[in-house]
Tab-separated table of C-alpha atoms in Angstrom:
chain	number	residue	atom	x	y	z
A	170	MET	CA	0.000	0.000	0.000
A	171	SER	CA	1.262	3.504	-0.800
A	172	ARG	CA	1.973	5.803	2.112
A	173	LYS	CA	-0.266	8.816	2.703
A	174	LEU	CA	1.144	12.216	3.588
A	175	LYS	CA	-1.599	14.139	5.362
A	176	GLN	CA	-1.902	17.415	7.200
A	177	LEU	CA	-3.389	16.727	10.630
A	178	PRO	CA	-5.947	18.864	12.506
A	179	SER	CA	-4.788	22.054	14.181
A	180	LEU	CA	-3.160	21.839	17.579
A	181	SER	CA	-4.978	23.449	20.483
A	182	ASN	CA	-3.489	26.055	22.852
A	183	VAL	CA	-0.536	27.034	20.654
A	184	ALA	CA	0.494	30.079	22.684
A	185	ALA	CA	3.361	31.151	24.900
A	186	GLY	CA	2.898	29.798	28.415
A	187	SER	CA	0.360	27.150	27.342
A	188	THR	CA	0.351	23.398	26.762
A	189	ALA	CA	-0.093	22.683	23.047
A	190	THR	CA	-1.946	19.483	22.203
A	191	LEU	CA	-2.310	17.548	18.965
A	192	GLU	CA	-5.234	15.120	19.024
A	193	VAL	CA	-4.108	12.532	16.472
A	194	PRO	CA	-6.954	11.140	14.324
A	195	LEU	CA	-7.533	7.397	14.670
A	196	GLY	CA	-8.121	4.926	11.864
A	197	HIS	CA	-4.557	4.878	10.494
A	198	THR	CA	-1.139	3.475	11.292
A	199	TYR	CA	1.379	6.258	11.912
A	200	ASP	CA	4.876	5.858	10.499
A	201	ARG	CA	5.933	9.396	11.363
A	202	ILE	CA	4.455	12.634	12.646
A	203	THR	CA	6.232	15.895	11.819
A	204	LEU	CA	5.544	19.193	13.549
A	205	GLU	CA	6.294	22.279	11.470
A	206	TYR	CA	6.951	25.205	13.817
A	207	ALA	CA	7.869	28.886	13.867
A	208	GLY	CA	8.071	31.540	16.585
A	209	VAL	CA	9.353	29.010	19.118
A	210	THR	CA	12.639	27.145	19.516
A	211	PRO	CA	13.111	23.432	20.273
A	212	ALA	CA	14.426	24.369	23.721
A	213	GLN	CA	11.191	26.319	24.329
A	214	MET	CA	9.058	23.273	23.469
A	215	LYS	CA	9.230	21.585	26.869
A	216	ASN	CA	7.994	18.355	28.450
A	217	VAL	CA	7.327	16.700	25.094
A	218	GLN	CA	5.013	13.699	25.435
A	219	VAL	CA	3.399	11.087	23.223
A	220	VAL	CA	0.289	9.819	24.992
A	221	ILE	CA	-1.773	6.750	24.029
A	222	ASN	CA	-4.983	5.887	25.897
A	223	GLY	CA	-3.950	8.351	28.597
A	224	LYS	CA	-0.546	6.726	29.126
A	225	VAL	CA	2.715	8.570	28.416
A	226	VAL	CA	4.819	6.354	26.140
A	227	TRP	CA	7.377	8.976	25.049
A	228	GLN	CA	8.704	11.720	27.282
A	229	PHE	CA	11.503	14.210	26.707
A	230	LYS	CA	12.694	17.251	28.629
A	231	ASN	CA	12.259	19.322	25.472
A	232	ALA	CA	12.194	19.060	21.694
A	233	GLU	CA	15.923	19.719	21.555
A	234	ARG	CA	16.467	16.388	23.277
A	235	LEU	CA	14.248	14.583	20.763
A	236	ASN	CA	16.345	16.185	18.006
A	237	GLN	CA	19.476	14.850	19.714
A	238	ILE	CA	18.030	11.335	19.658
A	239	ASN	CA	17.214	11.742	15.960
A	240	THR	CA	20.733	13.024	15.292
A	241	TYR	CA	22.218	10.062	17.173
A	242	TYR	CA	20.453	7.693	14.767
A	243	LYS	CA	21.395	9.861	11.757
A	244	ARG	CA	17.784	10.767	11.063
A	245	PRO	CA	17.927	14.161	9.318
A	246	VAL	CA	17.122	17.113	11.564
A	247	THR	CA	15.840	20.227	9.785
A	248	ALA	CA	15.324	23.632	11.389
A	249	GLY	CA	11.620	24.405	11.727
A	250	PHE	CA	10.560	20.735	11.823
A	251	LEU	CA	10.345	18.210	14.658
A	252	ASP	CA	10.083	14.527	13.699
A	253	PHE	CA	8.513	11.742	15.731
A	254	HIS	CA	9.848	8.581	14.058
A	255	PHE	CA	7.647	5.636	14.992
A	256	VAL	CA	8.947	3.536	12.099
A	257	ARG	CA	12.687	3.320	12.798
A	258	PRO	CA	14.739	3.965	9.623
A	259	GLU	CA	18.060	2.969	11.219
A	260	PHE	CA	17.161	-0.734	11.365
A	261	ASP	CA	18.471	-3.061	8.685
A	262	ASN	CA	15.301	-4.198	6.918
A	263	ILE	CA	11.767	-2.986	6.358
A	264	ASP	CA	10.218	-5.588	8.669
A	265	PHE	CA	12.396	-4.486	11.593
A	266	ARG	CA	11.724	-0.804	10.859
A	267	ARG	CA	7.978	-1.232	10.735
A	268	LEU	CA	7.751	-3.263	13.959
A	269	PHE	CA	7.341	-0.017	15.890
A	270	ALA	CA	4.739	1.829	13.781
A	271	ILE	CA	1.776	3.128	15.797
A	272	GLY	CA	-1.366	1.290	14.709
A	273	THR	CA	-4.609	2.730	16.059
A	274	ALA	CA	-7.158	-0.010	15.303
A	275	ASP	CA	-7.479	-0.752	19.027
A	276	VAL	CA	-6.558	2.700	20.372
A	277	ALA	CA	-9.091	5.040	22.009
A	278	THR	CA	-6.978	8.231	22.216
A	279	PHE	CA	-3.622	9.319	20.788
A	280	SER	CA	-2.057	12.739	21.365
A	281	ILE	CA	1.190	14.696	21.348
A	282	LYS	CA	1.629	17.397	23.980
A	283	PHE	CA	4.285	19.927	24.915
A	284	ASP	CA	4.555	23.062	27.043
A	285	ILE	CA	5.463	26.284	25.238
A	286	ASP	CA	7.831	28.509	27.197
A	287	ALA	CA	6.433	31.913	28.148
A	288	ALA	CA	9.404	33.525	26.363
A	289	ALA	CA	8.365	32.159	22.944
A	290	SER	CA	7.724	35.064	20.573
A	291	ALA	CA	4.739	34.078	18.426
A	292	PRO	CA	4.452	30.277	18.206
A	293	VAL	CA	2.833	28.665	15.183
A	294	VAL	CA	2.733	24.852	14.868
A	295	LYS	CA	1.287	22.626	12.140
A	296	ALA	CA	1.250	18.823	12.141
A	297	HIS	CA	1.760	16.398	9.267
A	298	ALA	CA	1.791	12.593	9.206
A	299	VAL	CA	2.990	9.717	7.088
A	300	GLN	CA	0.242	7.114	7.378
A	301	SER	CA	-0.121	3.495	6.302
A	302	LEU	CA	-2.811	0.828	6.436
A	303	ASN	CA	-4.376	0.653	9.878
A	304	ALA	CA	-3.450	-2.168	12.261
A	305	PRO	CA	-3.687	-2.907	15.989
A	306	LEU	CA	-1.125	-1.361	18.307
A	307	GLY	CA	1.722	-3.856	18.672
A	308	LEU	CA	5.331	-3.523	19.771
A	309	ILE	CA	6.294	0.124	20.313
A	310	THR	CA	9.297	2.153	21.399
A	311	LYS	CA	8.857	3.769	24.791
A	312	TYR	CA	11.141	6.620	25.769
A	313	LYS	CA	11.239	6.943	29.548
A	314	GLU	CA	13.201	9.685	31.307
A	315	PHE	CA	14.611	9.365	34.831
A	316	PRO	CA	16.543	12.053	36.758
A	317	ALA	CA	19.832	11.104	38.400
A	318	SER	CA	22.699	12.807	40.173
A	319	THR	CA	25.952	12.116	41.934
A	320	ALA	CA	27.227	14.125	44.886
A	321	THR	CA	30.867	13.248	44.251
A	322	SER	CA	33.145	12.194	41.446
A	323	GLY	CA	33.829	8.492	41.018
A	324	GLU	CA	31.580	5.470	40.642
A	325	LYS	CA	27.814	5.932	40.669
A	326	GLU	CA	25.578	2.856	40.771
A	327	ILE	CA	21.937	2.988	39.691
A	328	ASP	CA	19.796	-0.065	40.471
A	329	ASN	CA	16.227	1.259	40.437
A	330	LEU	CA	15.383	1.440	36.739
A	331	PRO	CA	12.354	-0.650	35.696
A	332	LYS	CA	13.239	-4.278	34.976
A	333	GLN	CA	10.783	-4.568	32.109
A	334	ALA	CA	10.649	-5.454	28.422
A	335	ARG	CA	13.790	-5.000	26.296
A	336	ILE	CA	16.166	-2.052	26.151
A	337	GLY	CA	17.568	-0.897	22.826
A	338	ALA	CA	19.669	1.942	24.206
A	339	ILE	CA	20.288	4.050	27.283
A	340	HIS	CA	21.183	7.719	26.814
A	341	LEU	CA	22.757	9.721	29.629
A	342	PHE	CA	22.030	13.395	28.909
A	343	GLY	CA	23.371	16.552	30.517
A	344	LYS	CA	26.742	15.257	31.711
A	345	SER	CA	29.592	14.942	29.224
A	346	ASP	CA	32.161	13.508	31.662
A	347	ILE	CA	30.733	10.054	32.346
A	348	SER	CA	33.985	8.439	31.289
A	349	ARG	CA	32.985	4.779	31.668
A	350	ALA	CA	29.748	2.794	31.753
A	351	GLU	CA	28.862	-0.752	32.760
A	352	VAL	CA	25.547	-2.608	32.584
A	353	GLU	CA	25.132	-5.614	34.846
A	354	VAL	CA	22.203	-8.057	34.725
A	355	ASP	CA	21.912	-10.760	37.388
A	356	SER	CA	25.616	-10.361	38.242
A	357	TYR	CA	26.653	-10.722	34.575
A	358	LYS	CA	28.218	-7.760	32.794
A	359	GLN	CA	26.371	-7.138	29.535
A	360	TYR	CA	28.306	-3.978	28.666
A	361	GLU	CA	31.533	-2.385	29.860
A	362	ALA	CA	33.289	0.354	27.928
A	363	SER	CA	34.918	3.722	28.271
A	364	LYS	CA	33.112	6.673	26.722
A	365	ALA	CA	35.771	6.764	23.993
A	366	LEU	CA	35.358	3.067	23.101
A	367	GLY	CA	31.572	3.242	23.203
A	368	GLU	CA	31.558	6.245	20.864
A	369	LYS	CA	34.028	4.593	18.482
A	370	LEU	CA	31.740	1.543	18.197
A	371	GLN	CA	28.711	3.789	17.722
A	372	SER	CA	30.461	5.692	14.934
A	373	ASP	CA	31.446	2.384	13.326
A	374	ALA	CA	27.742	1.458	13.375
A	375	ASN	CA	26.698	4.682	11.585
A	376	ARG	CA	25.593	6.498	14.720
A	377	THR	CA	26.454	10.087	15.698
A	378	PRO	CA	27.633	9.882	19.334
A	379	LEU	CA	26.209	12.365	21.835
A	380	ASP	CA	29.754	13.595	22.545
A	381	THR	CA	29.469	16.731	24.732
A	382	ASN	CA	25.708	16.239	25.149
A	383	GLY	CA	26.158	12.994	27.060
A	384	THR	CA	26.901	9.288	26.710
A	385	SER	CA	24.961	6.437	25.072
A	386	ILE	CA	24.908	2.702	25.719
A	387	ASP	CA	23.637	1.075	22.518
A	388	PHE	CA	22.687	-2.611	22.330
A	389	VAL	CA	21.370	-2.638	18.739
A	390	ARG	CA	24.343	-1.292	16.804
A	391	GLU	CA	23.948	-4.055	14.190
A	392	GLY	CA	20.546	-2.649	13.208
A	393	ASN	CA	18.684	-5.639	14.626
A	394	PRO	CA	16.162	-4.898	17.412
A	395	MET	CA	16.342	-8.567	18.432
A	396	ASN	CA	19.744	-7.726	19.942
A	397	ALA	CA	18.099	-5.521	22.567
A	398	LEU	CA	18.872	-6.264	26.204
A	399	VAL	CA	16.121	-8.560	27.536
A	400	LEU	CA	14.931	-7.669	31.036
A	401	ARG	CA	11.587	-9.418	30.909
A	402	ALA	CA	10.357	-12.316	28.761
A	403	GLY	CA	6.719	-13.253	29.275
A	404	LYS	CA	6.089	-13.222	33.023
A	405	VAL	CA	9.739	-13.714	33.955
A	406	SER	CA	11.889	-10.676	34.833
A	407	VAL	CA	15.563	-10.512	35.681
A	408	GLN	CA	16.286	-10.232	39.391
A	409	ASP	CA	18.899	-7.503	39.255
A	410	PHE	CA	19.656	-4.767	36.708
A	411	ARG	CA	22.075	-1.938	37.370
A	412	LEU	CA	24.133	0.758	35.698
A	413	ARG	CA	27.592	1.456	37.017
A	414	LEU	CA	28.908	4.811	35.834
A	415	THR	CA	32.257	6.511	36.380
A	416	CYS	CA	31.632	10.251	36.724
A	417	ASP	CA	34.639	12.569	36.567
A	418	THR	CA	32.770	15.297	38.486
A	419	ALA	CA	29.689	15.640	40.673
A	420	GLY	CA	26.447	16.771	39.093
A	421	SER	CA	23.011	15.856	37.788
A	422	PHE	CA	21.971	14.181	34.552
A	423	ASP	CA	18.979	12.500	32.921
A	424	ILE	CA	18.666	8.860	31.916
A	425	VAL	CA	16.583	8.387	28.752
A	426	THR	CA	15.900	4.703	28.202
A	427	GLU	CA	14.531	3.228	24.980
A	428	TYR	CA	12.317	0.302	25.859
A	429	TYR	CA	10.833	-2.020	23.236
A	430	ASP	CA	7.562	-3.006	24.815
A	431	GLN	CA	3.887	-3.773	24.412
A	432	PHE	CA	1.521	-0.962	25.357
A	433	ALA	CA	0.475	-2.671	28.597
A	434	GLY	CA	4.058	-2.757	29.906
A	435	ILE	CA	5.921	0.106	31.580
């Protein structure tokens, strides 16, 4: 079936100091939604959320951070446009890419929301979508954001992230000097690398490392989502899952985790 490129209904409350909302029409599968904006910057588009049936499945501090994720995966970023890639073009074949499209056959509500900073000059936002044949909602990417901090330099251990679904990547934003990262699952090290080695392997895999914006831990560098880190299979979850980070200085940062999950999960 050919893909449809459609302009979506107008967003509500597009004004400085307000929460803009796009109510996404049902009856289609969504490959991508693109917001065309003016009079507001990505940094002024805050608390970006994708919400399905009242549940937040994507969350970002601001649109700038979503652009950084897109840049990491070498998805083109164009000034004046913000892309929500549900189909994932960085995967190796069309079946893998389309695993994560948002079907709405069994969805009651679907929206995109973000707060517009009061300092925005004269915001104008239009929405466009690439649509395909409708289907039920299946496997989706969930972007979950967790705040973290360390009071001192040295090793920081984080053991309270949800032990659910599969993880494609973990992005550590807002701290450029996390010089080493380890991921341990049930006492077995699944990942251990310096920032320099991790970024070399990401570049080799056609990624654009976060560099001064942070550090990524990427489990699907081969372009195969089946390589994601499994934390839960069926009703069985791992017992222990932890990040062990070496921080060169004290400070705060955000953990943005890409889960591959069914809607009913996290």
